[in-house]
Amino acid sequence: RNKLNKKYAFSKYLDLRPKLSVSEIKEGAIVIEAASDEADEAEIRIRKERAAVRGNAFHRFMELIDYSRYCKLISKNPKPSDKEILEFLELEKTRILDSGYMMKKEAAALNVNLALGFFKSDIARQIALSDERGELRREQRFMVSFKAGENISENIEEYKEKVKKHEKLQFNNGDEIQLLQGIADCIYEDGDGRIVIVDYKTDRVDSKEKLIERYTVQLIIYAVSISQIMDKEIADCIIYSTALQEAF
């Protein structure tokens, strides 16, 4: 009878899901204002759906860009004009659509101008070089173990230090484990064997500070996870904002 009445030592973990996505943690830190009425809710839902379609189309496009073609462009002209870059992007959009890797609905939602700032940046050149070396990964899925119930947002400074020092996550005997899964938009090596993580953001914002505040936790989780899996040092985490046309 005493055994039956004994409290389970790990009862606090019973309601925890064994697997989470990074986006769930990210969005848990964002306050979304409640709609004032049903009409507002419907309008917000439609906006979100349209934004999701545009965002997915952009991510799909960036996943399928042929960087060898971009290398040919910049080999002819190291500093191509906006017009030359946009012509390249339109040709890539047509090539991807004709190859069957993008649906017409996605192509219709895709505005290649959103990628202009990216392909004017040094980041695009570095990625192209990494691709030539066979060190580029796009839409990289990952899954890593974290301590169950831990509030990563509250311990973000500790995780930043782990990334800087390239430390492995440590677990004690009896720790309950929770799997965390995610997808990194772009991972490339910098030529010295270190990893750079690039994340594309299609949020409509007017300052990079808003994106940094909104996505720091997500990027640190990416950095910790990818460092663990690939056993490589993280050189940098970069956001490219389509709204700001800037990588930072």
Coordinates of N, CA and C in Angstrom, one line a residue:
R1 N 0.8 -1.2 0.0 CA 0.0 0.0 0.0 C 0.9 1.3 0.0
N2 N 2.0 1.2 0.8 CA 2.9 2.4 0.8 C 3.4 2.7 -0.6
K3 N 3.7 1.5 -1.3 CA 4.3 1.7 -2.6 C 3.3 2.4 -3.5
L4 N 2.0 2.0 -3.4 CA 1.0 2.6 -4.2 C 0.8 4.1 -3.9
N5 N 1.0 4.4 -2.7 CA 0.8 5.8 -2.3 C 2.0 6.7 -2.5
K6 N 3.1 6.0 -2.9 CA 4.4 6.8 -3.0 C 4.3 7.7 -4.2
K7 N 4.7 8.9 -4.0 CA 4.7 9.9 -5.1 C 5.8 9.7 -6.1
Y8 N 5.5 9.7 -7.4 CA 6.4 9.5 -8.5 C 7.5 10.7 -8.4
A9 N 8.8 10.3 -8.4 CA 9.8 11.3 -8.3 C 9.9 12.3 -9.4
F10 N 9.4 11.9 -10.6 CA 9.5 12.8 -11.7 C 8.1 13.2 -12.2
S11 N 7.2 13.4 -11.3 CA 5.8 13.7 -11.6 C 5.7 15.1 -12.3
K12 N 6.7 16.0 -12.0 CA 6.6 17.3 -12.7 C 6.8 17.2 -14.2
Y13 N 7.3 16.1 -14.7 CA 7.6 16.0 -16.1 C 6.4 15.3 -16.9
L14 N 5.4 14.8 -16.1 CA 4.4 14.0 -16.7 C 3.6 14.8 -17.8
D15 N 3.4 16.1 -17.6 CA 2.7 16.9 -18.6 C 3.5 17.5 -19.7
L16 N 4.8 17.2 -19.7 CA 5.7 17.7 -20.7 C 5.7 16.9 -22.0
R17 N 5.6 17.5 -23.1 CA 5.7 16.8 -24.4 C 7.1 16.4 -24.6
P18 N 7.3 15.1 -25.1 CA 8.7 14.7 -25.3 C 9.4 15.4 -26.4
K19 N 8.7 16.1 -27.3 CA 9.4 16.7 -28.4 C 8.7 18.1 -28.7
L20 N 9.6 19.1 -28.9 CA 9.1 20.5 -29.2 C 9.8 21.0 -30.5
S21 N 9.2 22.0 -31.1 CA 9.9 22.6 -32.2 C 10.4 24.0 -31.7
V22 N 11.5 24.4 -32.4 CA 12.1 25.7 -32.0 C 11.1 26.8 -32.1
S23 N 10.2 26.8 -33.1 CA 9.3 27.8 -33.4 C 8.3 28.0 -32.2
E24 N 8.0 26.9 -31.5 CA 7.1 26.9 -30.4 C 7.7 27.7 -29.2
I25 N 9.0 27.5 -29.0 CA 9.7 28.2 -28.0 C 9.8 29.7 -28.3
K26 N 10.2 29.9 -29.6 CA 10.3 31.3 -30.1 C 9.0 32.1 -29.9
E27 N 7.9 31.5 -30.4 CA 6.6 32.2 -30.3 C 6.1 32.3 -28.9
G28 N 6.6 31.5 -28.0 CA 6.2 31.6 -26.6 C 6.6 32.8 -26.0
A29 N 7.7 33.5 -26.6 CA 8.2 34.7 -26.0 C 7.7 35.9 -26.6
I30 N 6.8 35.7 -27.6 CA 6.2 36.9 -28.3 C 4.8 37.1 -27.8
V31 N 4.5 38.4 -27.5 CA 3.1 38.7 -27.1 C 2.3 39.1 -28.3
I32 N 1.3 38.4 -28.6 CA 0.4 38.8 -29.7 C -0.9 39.4 -29.2
E33 N -1.2 40.6 -29.6 CA -2.3 41.3 -29.1 C -3.6 40.6 -29.6
A34 N -4.5 40.5 -28.6 CA -5.8 39.9 -28.9 C -6.7 40.7 -29.8
A35 N -7.4 40.1 -30.7 CA -8.2 40.8 -31.7 C -9.4 41.3 -30.9
S36 N -9.9 42.5 -31.3 CA -11.0 43.1 -30.6 C -12.3 42.5 -30.9
D37 N -12.5 41.9 -32.1 CA -13.8 41.3 -32.4 C -13.5 40.2 -33.5
E38 N -14.6 39.5 -33.8 CA -14.5 38.4 -34.8 C -14.0 38.9 -36.2
A39 N -14.5 40.1 -36.6 CA -14.1 40.6 -37.9 C -12.5 40.9 -37.9
D40 N -12.0 41.4 -36.8 CA -10.6 41.6 -36.7 C -9.8 40.3 -36.7
E41 N -10.4 39.3 -36.0 CA -9.8 38.0 -36.0 C -9.7 37.4 -37.4
A42 N -10.7 37.5 -38.1 CA -10.8 37.0 -39.5 C -9.7 37.7 -40.4
E43 N -9.7 39.0 -40.2 CA -8.7 39.8 -41.0 C -7.3 39.4 -40.7
I44 N -7.0 39.3 -39.4 CA -5.7 38.9 -38.9 C -5.3 37.6 -39.4
R45 N -6.3 36.6 -39.4 CA -6.0 35.3 -39.9 C -5.7 35.3 -41.4
I46 N -6.4 36.1 -42.2 CA -6.1 36.2 -43.6 C -4.7 36.7 -43.8
R47 N -4.4 37.8 -43.1 CA -3.1 38.4 -43.2 C -2.0 37.4 -42.9
K48 N -2.2 36.6 -41.9 CA -1.2 35.7 -41.5 C -1.0 34.6 -42.5
E49 N -2.1 34.2 -43.1 CA -2.1 33.1 -44.1 C -1.3 33.6 -45.3
R50 N -1.6 34.9 -45.8 CA -0.9 35.4 -46.9 C 0.5 35.6 -46.6
A51 N 0.8 36.1 -45.4 CA 2.3 36.3 -45.1 C 3.0 34.9 -45.1
A52 N 2.3 33.9 -44.6 CA 2.9 32.6 -44.5 C 3.2 32.0 -45.9
V53 N 2.3 32.3 -46.9 CA 2.5 31.9 -48.3 C 3.7 32.6 -48.9
R54 N 3.8 33.9 -48.6 CA 4.9 34.7 -49.2 C 6.2 34.3 -48.5
G55 N 6.2 34.0 -47.2 CA 7.4 33.6 -46.5 C 7.9 32.3 -47.0
N56 N 6.9 31.3 -47.1 CA 7.3 30.0 -47.6 C 7.9 30.0 -49.0
A57 N 7.3 30.9 -49.9 CA 7.8 31.0 -51.2 C 9.2 31.5 -51.3
F58 N 9.5 32.5 -50.4 CA 10.8 33.1 -50.3 C 11.8 32.1 -49.8
H59 N 11.5 31.4 -48.8 CA 12.4 30.3 -48.3 C 12.7 29.2 -49.3
R60 N 11.6 28.8 -50.0 CA 11.8 27.8 -51.0 C 12.7 28.3 -52.1
F61 N 12.6 29.6 -52.5 CA 13.4 30.2 -53.5 C 14.9 30.2 -53.1
M62 N 15.1 30.6 -51.9 CA 16.5 30.7 -51.4 C 17.1 29.3 -51.2
E63 N 16.3 28.3 -50.9 CA 16.8 27.0 -50.8 C 17.3 26.4 -52.2
L64 N 16.7 26.9 -53.3 CA 16.9 26.3 -54.6 C 17.8 27.2 -55.5
I65 N 18.2 28.4 -55.0 CA 19.1 29.2 -55.8 C 20.4 28.4 -56.2
D66 N 20.8 28.5 -57.5 CA 22.0 27.9 -57.9 C 23.1 28.9 -57.8
Y67 N 24.0 28.6 -56.7 CA 25.0 29.6 -56.4 C 26.2 29.5 -57.5
S68 N 26.3 28.5 -58.2 CA 27.3 28.4 -59.3 C 27.0 29.4 -60.4
R69 N 25.7 29.7 -60.6 CA 25.2 30.7 -61.6 C 25.5 32.1 -61.0
Y70 N 25.4 32.2 -59.7 CA 25.7 33.5 -59.1 C 27.2 33.8 -59.2
C71 N 28.0 32.7 -59.0 CA 29.5 32.9 -59.1 C 29.9 33.4 -60.5
K72 N 29.2 32.9 -61.6 CA 29.4 33.3 -62.9 C 29.1 34.8 -63.1
L73 N 28.0 35.2 -62.4 CA 27.7 36.7 -62.5 C 28.8 37.5 -61.9
I74 N 29.2 37.2 -60.7 CA 30.2 38.1 -60.0 C 31.6 37.9 -60.5
S75 N 31.8 36.8 -61.2 CA 33.2 36.6 -61.9 C 33.3 37.6 -63.0
K76 N 32.2 37.9 -63.7 CA 32.2 38.8 -64.8 C 32.3 40.3 -64.3
N77 N 31.5 40.5 -63.2 CA 31.5 41.8 -62.6 C 31.4 41.7 -61.1
P78 N 32.5 41.9 -60.4 CA 32.6 41.7 -58.9 C 31.5 42.5 -58.2
K79 N 31.1 43.6 -58.8 CA 30.1 44.5 -58.1 C 28.9 44.7 -59.1
P80 N 28.1 43.7 -59.3 CA 27.0 43.8 -60.3 C 26.0 44.9 -59.8
S81 N 25.3 45.5 -60.8 CA 24.3 46.5 -60.5 C 23.0 45.8 -60.0
D82 N 22.2 46.6 -59.4 CA 20.9 46.1 -58.9 C 20.1 45.4 -60.1
K83 N 20.2 46.0 -61.3 CA 19.5 45.5 -62.4 C 20.0 44.1 -62.8
E84 N 21.4 43.9 -62.8 CA 22.0 42.7 -63.1 C 21.6 41.6 -62.1
I85 N 21.6 42.0 -60.8 CA 21.2 41.0 -59.8 C 19.7 40.6 -59.9
L86 N 18.9 41.5 -60.2 CA 17.4 41.2 -60.3 C 17.2 40.4 -61.6
E87 N 17.9 40.6 -62.6 CA 17.8 39.8 -63.8 C 18.2 38.3 -63.5
F88 N 19.3 38.2 -62.7 CA 19.8 36.9 -62.3 C 18.7 36.2 -61.5
L89 N 18.1 36.9 -60.5 CA 17.0 36.4 -59.7 C 15.8 36.0 -60.5
E90 N 15.4 36.8 -61.4 CA 14.2 36.4 -62.3 C 14.5 35.2 -63.1
L91 N 15.7 35.1 -63.6 CA 16.1 33.9 -64.4 C 16.1 32.6 -63.5
E92 N 16.5 32.8 -62.2 CA 16.5 31.7 -61.3 C 15.1 31.3 -60.9
K93 N 14.2 32.2 -60.8 CA 12.8 32.0 -60.5 C 12.2 31.2 -61.6
T94 N 12.5 31.6 -62.9 CA 11.9 30.9 -64.0 C 12.5 29.4 -64.1
R95 N 13.8 29.3 -63.9 CA 14.5 28.0 -64.0 C 13.9 27.0 -62.9
I96 N 13.7 27.5 -61.7 CA 13.2 26.7 -60.6 C 11.7 26.3 -60.9
L97 N 10.9 27.2 -61.4 CA 9.5 26.9 -61.7 C 9.5 25.9 -62.9
D98 N 10.2 26.1 -63.9 CA 10.2 25.2 -65.1 C 10.7 23.8 -64.7
S99 N 11.6 23.7 -63.7 CA 12.2 22.4 -63.3 C 11.1 21.6 -62.5
G100 N 10.1 22.3 -62.0 CA 9.0 21.6 -61.3 C 9.3 21.6 -59.8
Y101 N 10.3 22.3 -59.3 CA 10.6 22.4 -57.9 C 9.8 23.4 -57.1
M102 N 9.1 24.3 -57.9 CA 8.3 25.3 -57.2 C 6.9 25.3 -57.9
M103 N 5.9 25.3 -57.1 CA 4.5 25.4 -57.7 C 4.2 26.8 -58.2
K104 N 3.3 26.9 -59.2 CA 2.9 28.2 -59.7 C 2.3 29.1 -58.6
K105 N 1.7 28.5 -57.7 CA 1.1 29.3 -56.6 C 2.2 30.0 -55.8
E106 N 3.3 29.2 -55.6 CA 4.5 29.8 -54.8 C 5.2 30.8 -55.7
A107 N 5.3 30.6 -57.0 CA 6.0 31.5 -57.8 C 5.2 32.8 -57.9
A108 N 3.9 32.7 -57.9 CA 3.0 33.9 -58.0 C 3.2 34.8 -56.7
A109 N 3.5 34.1 -55.6 CA 3.6 34.8 -54.3 C 5.0 35.3 -54.1
L110 N 5.9 34.9 -54.9 CA 7.4 35.3 -54.7 C 7.7 36.6 -55.4
N111 N 8.3 37.5 -54.6 CA 8.8 38.7 -55.1 C 10.3 38.7 -55.0
V112 N 11.0 38.5 -56.1 CA 12.5 38.3 -56.1 C 13.2 39.5 -55.6
N113 N 12.6 40.7 -55.7 CA 13.2 41.9 -55.2 C 13.6 41.8 -53.7
L114 N 12.9 40.9 -53.0 CA 13.1 40.8 -51.5 C 14.5 40.2 -51.3
A115 N 15.1 39.5 -52.3 CA 16.4 38.9 -52.1 C 17.5 39.8 -52.6
L116 N 17.2 41.0 -53.1 CA 18.2 41.9 -53.7 C 19.3 42.3 -52.7
G117 N 18.9 42.7 -51.5 CA 19.8 43.1 -50.5 C 20.8 42.0 -50.1
F118 N 20.2 40.8 -50.1 CA 21.0 39.6 -49.7 C 22.2 39.4 -50.8
F119 N 21.8 39.4 -52.0 CA 22.8 39.1 -53.1 C 23.7 40.3 -53.4
K120 N 23.5 41.5 -52.7 CA 24.4 42.6 -52.8 C 25.4 42.5 -51.6
S121 N 25.1 41.6 -50.7 CA 26.0 41.5 -49.5 C 27.1 40.6 -49.7
D122 N 28.1 40.7 -48.7 CA 29.3 39.8 -48.7 C 28.8 38.4 -48.3
I123 N 27.7 38.3 -47.6 CA 27.3 37.0 -47.1 C 27.0 36.1 -48.3
A124 N 26.3 36.6 -49.3 CA 26.0 35.8 -50.5 C 27.3 35.3 -51.2
R125 N 28.3 36.1 -51.2 CA 29.6 35.7 -51.8 C 30.3 34.6 -51.0
Q126 N 30.2 34.7 -49.7 CA 30.8 33.7 -48.8 C 30.1 32.4 -49.0
I127 N 28.7 32.5 -49.1 CA 28.0 31.2 -49.3 C 28.3 30.6 -50.6
A128 N 28.5 31.4 -51.6 CA 28.8 30.9 -53.0 C 30.2 30.1 -52.9
L129 N 31.1 30.7 -52.2 CA 32.4 30.0 -52.0 C 32.3 28.8 -51.2
S130 N 31.5 28.8 -50.2 CA 31.3 27.6 -49.4 C 30.6 26.5 -50.2
D131 N 29.7 26.9 -51.1 CA 29.0 25.9 -52.0 C 30.0 25.3 -52.9
E132 N 31.0 26.1 -53.4 CA 32.0 25.5 -54.3 C 32.8 24.5 -53.6
R133 N 33.0 24.6 -52.3 CA 33.8 23.7 -51.5 C 33.0 22.5 -51.0
G134 N 31.7 22.5 -51.3 CA 30.8 21.5 -50.8 C 30.4 21.6 -49.4
E135 N 30.5 22.8 -48.8 CA 30.3 23.0 -47.4 C 29.0 23.8 -47.1
L136 N 28.1 23.8 -48.0 CA 26.8 24.5 -47.8 C 25.7 23.6 -47.6
R137 N 24.8 23.9 -46.6 CA 23.6 23.1 -46.3 C 22.5 24.1 -46.2
R138 N 21.4 23.7 -46.8 CA 20.2 24.6 -46.8 C 19.0 23.8 -46.3
E139 N 18.1 24.4 -45.6 CA 16.9 23.8 -45.0 C 17.4 22.5 -44.2
Q140 N 18.3 22.7 -43.4 CA 18.9 21.6 -42.6 C 18.1 21.3 -41.4
R141 N 17.5 20.1 -41.4 CA 16.7 19.7 -40.2 C 17.7 19.2 -39.1
F142 N 17.3 19.4 -37.9 CA 18.1 18.9 -36.8 C 17.2 18.5 -35.6
M143 N 17.7 17.7 -34.7 CA 17.1 17.3 -33.5 C 18.1 17.2 -32.4
V144 N 17.9 17.8 -31.3 CA 18.9 17.7 -30.2 C 18.2 17.6 -28.9
S145 N 18.9 17.0 -27.9 CA 18.3 16.8 -26.6 C 18.6 18.0 -25.6
F146 N 17.6 18.4 -24.9 CA 17.7 19.4 -23.9 C 17.1 18.9 -22.6
K147 N 17.5 19.5 -21.5 CA 16.9 19.1 -20.2 C 15.5 19.5 -20.2
A148 N 14.6 18.5 -19.8 CA 13.2 18.7 -19.8 C 12.8 19.8 -18.8
G149 N 11.8 20.6 -19.3 CA 11.3 21.7 -18.4 C 12.2 22.9 -18.2
E150 N 13.3 22.9 -18.8 CA 14.2 24.0 -18.6 C 13.7 25.2 -19.4
N151 N 13.8 26.4 -18.8 CA 13.4 27.6 -19.5 C 14.6 28.2 -20.2
I152 N 14.7 27.9 -21.5 CA 15.9 28.3 -22.2 C 16.0 29.8 -22.3
S153 N 14.8 30.5 -22.4 CA 14.8 32.0 -22.5 C 15.5 32.6 -21.3
E154 N 15.2 32.0 -20.1 CA 15.7 32.6 -18.9 C 17.2 32.3 -18.7
N155 N 17.7 31.2 -19.4 CA 19.1 30.9 -19.2 C 19.9 31.2 -20.5
I156 N 19.4 32.2 -21.3 CA 20.0 32.5 -22.6 C 21.4 32.9 -22.5
E157 N 21.8 33.6 -21.4 CA 23.2 34.0 -21.3 C 24.1 32.8 -21.1
E158 N 23.7 31.9 -20.4 CA 24.4 30.6 -20.1 C 24.6 29.9 -21.5
Y159 N 23.6 29.9 -22.3 CA 23.7 29.2 -23.6 C 24.6 29.9 -24.6
K160 N 24.6 31.3 -24.5 CA 25.5 32.1 -25.3 C 26.9 31.7 -25.0
E161 N 27.2 31.5 -23.7 CA 28.6 31.2 -23.3 C 29.0 29.8 -23.8
K162 N 28.0 28.9 -23.8 CA 28.3 27.5 -24.3 C 28.6 27.6 -25.8
V163 N 27.9 28.5 -26.5 CA 28.2 28.6 -27.9 C 29.6 29.2 -28.1
K164 N 30.0 30.2 -27.4 CA 31.3 30.9 -27.5 C 32.4 29.9 -27.2
K165 N 32.2 29.1 -26.2 CA 33.3 28.2 -25.7 C 33.2 26.8 -26.4
H166 N 32.2 26.6 -27.3 CA 32.0 25.4 -27.9 C 31.9 24.2 -26.9
E167 N 31.0 24.4 -25.9 CA 30.9 23.4 -24.9 C 29.7 22.5 -25.2
K168 N 29.9 21.2 -24.8 CA 28.8 20.2 -25.0 C 27.8 20.4 -23.9
L169 N 26.6 20.1 -24.2 CA 25.5 20.1 -23.2 C 25.8 18.9 -22.3
Q170 N 25.6 19.1 -21.0 CA 25.9 18.1 -20.0 C 24.6 17.7 -19.3
F171 N 24.4 16.4 -19.1 CA 23.2 15.9 -18.4 C 23.6 15.0 -17.2
N172 N 22.9 15.1 -16.1 CA 23.1 14.3 -14.9 C 22.3 13.1 -14.9
N173 N 22.7 12.1 -14.2 CA 21.9 10.9 -14.1 C 20.5 11.2 -13.5
G174 N 19.5 10.7 -14.1 CA 18.2 11.0 -13.6 C 17.5 12.2 -14.3
D175 N 18.3 13.0 -15.1 CA 17.7 14.1 -15.8 C 16.7 13.6 -16.9
E176 N 15.5 14.2 -16.9 CA 14.6 13.9 -18.0 C 14.9 14.7 -19.2
I177 N 14.9 14.1 -20.4 CA 15.3 14.7 -21.6 C 14.1 15.0 -22.5
Q178 N 14.2 16.2 -23.1 CA 13.2 16.6 -24.1 C 13.9 16.9 -25.4
L179 N 13.3 16.3 -26.5 CA 13.9 16.5 -27.8 C 13.4 17.8 -28.4
L180 N 14.3 18.6 -29.0 CA 14.0 19.8 -29.7 C 14.4 19.7 -31.1
Q181 N 13.4 20.0 -32.0 CA 13.7 19.9 -33.5 C 13.5 21.2 -34.2
G182 N 14.2 21.4 -35.2 CA 14.1 22.7 -36.0 C 14.6 22.5 -37.4
I183 N 14.6 23.6 -38.1 CA 15.1 23.6 -39.5 C 15.9 24.9 -39.7
A184 N 17.2 24.8 -40.0 CA 18.0 26.0 -40.2 C 17.9 26.4 -41.7
D185 N 17.7 27.6 -42.0 CA 17.6 28.0 -43.4 C 18.8 27.8 -44.2
C186 N 20.0 28.2 -43.6 CA 21.2 28.1 -44.3 C 22.4 27.9 -43.3
I187 N 23.2 26.9 -43.6 CA 24.4 26.7 -42.8 C 25.6 26.6 -43.7
Y188 N 26.6 27.4 -43.5 CA 27.8 27.2 -44.3 C 29.1 27.4 -43.5
E189 N 30.2 26.8 -44.0 CA 31.5 26.9 -43.3 C 32.3 28.1 -43.9
D190 N 33.0 28.7 -43.0 CA 33.6 30.0 -43.4 C 35.0 29.9 -44.0
G191 N 35.5 28.6 -44.2 CA 36.8 28.4 -44.8 C 37.8 28.0 -43.7
D192 N 37.5 28.3 -42.5 CA 38.4 27.9 -41.3 C 37.7 26.7 -40.5
G193 N 36.7 26.1 -41.1 CA 36.1 25.0 -40.4 C 35.0 25.4 -39.4
R194 N 34.7 26.7 -39.3 CA 33.7 27.2 -38.4 C 32.4 27.4 -39.1
I195 N 31.3 27.3 -38.4 CA 29.9 27.3 -39.0 C 29.3 28.7 -38.8
V196 N 28.7 29.2 -39.9 CA 27.9 30.4 -39.9 C 26.4 30.0 -40.2
I197 N 25.5 30.4 -39.4 CA 24.1 30.1 -39.5 C 23.4 31.4 -40.0
V198 N 22.6 31.2 -41.1 CA 21.9 32.3 -41.7 C 20.4 32.0 -41.6
D199 N 19.6 33.0 -41.1 CA 18.2 32.8 -41.0 C 17.5 33.9 -41.7
Y200 N 16.6 33.6 -42.6 CA 15.8 34.6 -43.4 C 14.5 35.0 -42.7
K201 N 14.3 36.2 -42.5 CA 13.1 36.7 -41.9 C 12.3 37.6 -42.8
T202 N 11.0 37.3 -43.0 CA 10.1 38.1 -43.8 C 9.2 38.9 -43.0
D203 N 9.4 39.1 -41.7 CA 8.6 39.9 -40.9 C 8.6 41.4 -41.4
R204 N 7.5 42.1 -41.3 CA 7.5 43.5 -41.7 C 7.8 44.3 -40.5
V205 N 9.1 44.7 -40.4 CA 9.6 45.5 -39.3 C 10.3 46.8 -39.9
D206 N 10.6 47.7 -39.0 CA 11.2 49.0 -39.4 C 12.6 49.1 -38.7
S207 N 13.0 48.1 -38.0 CA 14.4 48.2 -37.4 C 14.9 46.8 -37.1
K208 N 16.2 46.7 -37.2 CA 16.8 45.4 -37.0 C 16.8 45.0 -35.5
E209 N 16.7 46.0 -34.6 CA 16.6 45.7 -33.2 C 15.4 44.9 -32.8
K210 N 14.3 45.1 -33.5 CA 13.1 44.4 -33.3 C 13.3 42.9 -33.6
L211 N 13.9 42.6 -34.7 CA 14.2 41.2 -35.1 C 15.2 40.6 -34.2
I212 N 16.2 41.3 -33.8 CA 17.2 40.7 -32.8 C 16.5 40.4 -31.5
E213 N 15.6 41.3 -31.0 CA 14.9 41.0 -29.8 C 14.0 39.8 -29.9
R214 N 13.3 39.7 -31.1 CA 12.3 38.7 -31.3 C 13.0 37.3 -31.5
Y215 N 14.1 37.2 -32.1 CA 14.7 35.9 -32.6 C 16.0 35.5 -31.9
T216 N 16.5 36.3 -31.0 CA 17.7 35.9 -30.3 C 17.7 34.5 -29.7
V217 N 16.6 34.2 -29.0 CA 16.5 32.9 -28.4 C 16.5 31.8 -29.4
Q218 N 15.8 32.0 -30.5 CA 15.7 31.0 -31.6 C 17.1 30.7 -32.2
L219 N 17.9 31.8 -32.4 CA 19.2 31.6 -33.0 C 20.2 31.0 -32.1
I220 N 20.1 31.3 -30.8 CA 21.0 30.7 -29.8 C 20.7 29.2 -29.7
I221 N 19.4 28.8 -29.8 CA 19.0 27.4 -29.8 C 19.6 26.7 -31.0
Y222 N 19.5 27.4 -32.2 CA 20.1 26.8 -33.4 C 21.6 26.6 -33.3
A223 N 22.3 27.7 -32.7 CA 23.7 27.6 -32.6 C 24.1 26.5 -31.7
V224 N 23.5 26.4 -30.5 CA 23.8 25.3 -29.6 C 23.6 23.9 -30.2
S225 N 22.4 23.8 -30.9 CA 22.0 22.5 -31.5 C 23.0 22.1 -32.6
I226 N 23.3 23.0 -33.5 CA 24.1 22.7 -34.7 C 25.5 22.4 -34.3
S227 N 26.0 23.2 -33.3 CA 27.3 23.0 -32.7 C 27.5 21.6 -32.1
Q228 N 26.4 21.1 -31.4 CA 26.5 19.8 -30.8 C 26.5 18.7 -31.9
I229 N 25.6 18.9 -32.9 CA 25.5 17.8 -33.9 C 26.7 17.8 -34.8
M230 N 27.2 18.9 -35.3 CA 28.3 18.9 -36.3 C 29.6 18.9 -35.6
D231 N 29.6 19.2 -34.3 CA 30.9 19.2 -33.5 C 31.9 20.2 -34.1
K232 N 31.3 21.4 -34.4 CA 32.1 22.5 -35.0 C 31.8 23.8 -34.2
E233 N 32.8 24.7 -34.2 CA 32.6 26.0 -33.6 C 31.7 26.9 -34.4
I234 N 30.8 27.6 -33.8 CA 29.9 28.6 -34.4 C 30.6 29.9 -34.6
A235 N 30.8 30.4 -35.8 CA 31.5 31.7 -36.0 C 30.5 32.8 -35.9
D236 N 29.3 32.6 -36.4 CA 28.3 33.7 -36.4 C 26.9 33.2 -36.6
C237 N 25.9 34.0 -36.2 CA 24.5 33.8 -36.5 C 24.0 35.1 -37.2
I238 N 23.5 34.9 -38.4 CA 23.1 36.1 -39.2 C 21.6 36.1 -39.5
I239 N 21.0 37.2 -39.4 CA 19.6 37.4 -39.9 C 19.6 38.2 -41.2
Y240 N 18.9 37.7 -42.2 CA 18.7 38.6 -43.3 C 17.2 39.0 -43.3
S241 N 17.0 40.2 -43.3 CA 15.6 40.8 -43.3 C 15.2 41.2 -44.7
T242 N 14.1 40.6 -45.2 CA 13.6 41.1 -46.5 C 13.0 42.5 -46.4
A243 N 12.5 42.8 -45.3 CA 11.9 44.2 -45.1 C 12.9 45.3 -45.1
L244 N 14.0 45.0 -44.4 CA 15.1 46.0 -44.3 C 16.1 45.8 -45.4
Q245 N 16.1 44.7 -46.2 CA 17.1 44.5 -47.2 C 18.5 44.5 -46.7
E246 N 18.6 43.8 -45.5 CA 19.9 43.9 -44.8 C 20.2 42.6 -44.1
A247 N 21.5 42.2 -44.1 CA 22.0 41.1 -43.3 C 22.8 41.6 -42.1
F248 N 22.5 41.1 -40.9 CA 23.2 41.6 -39.7 C 23.3 40.5 -38.7

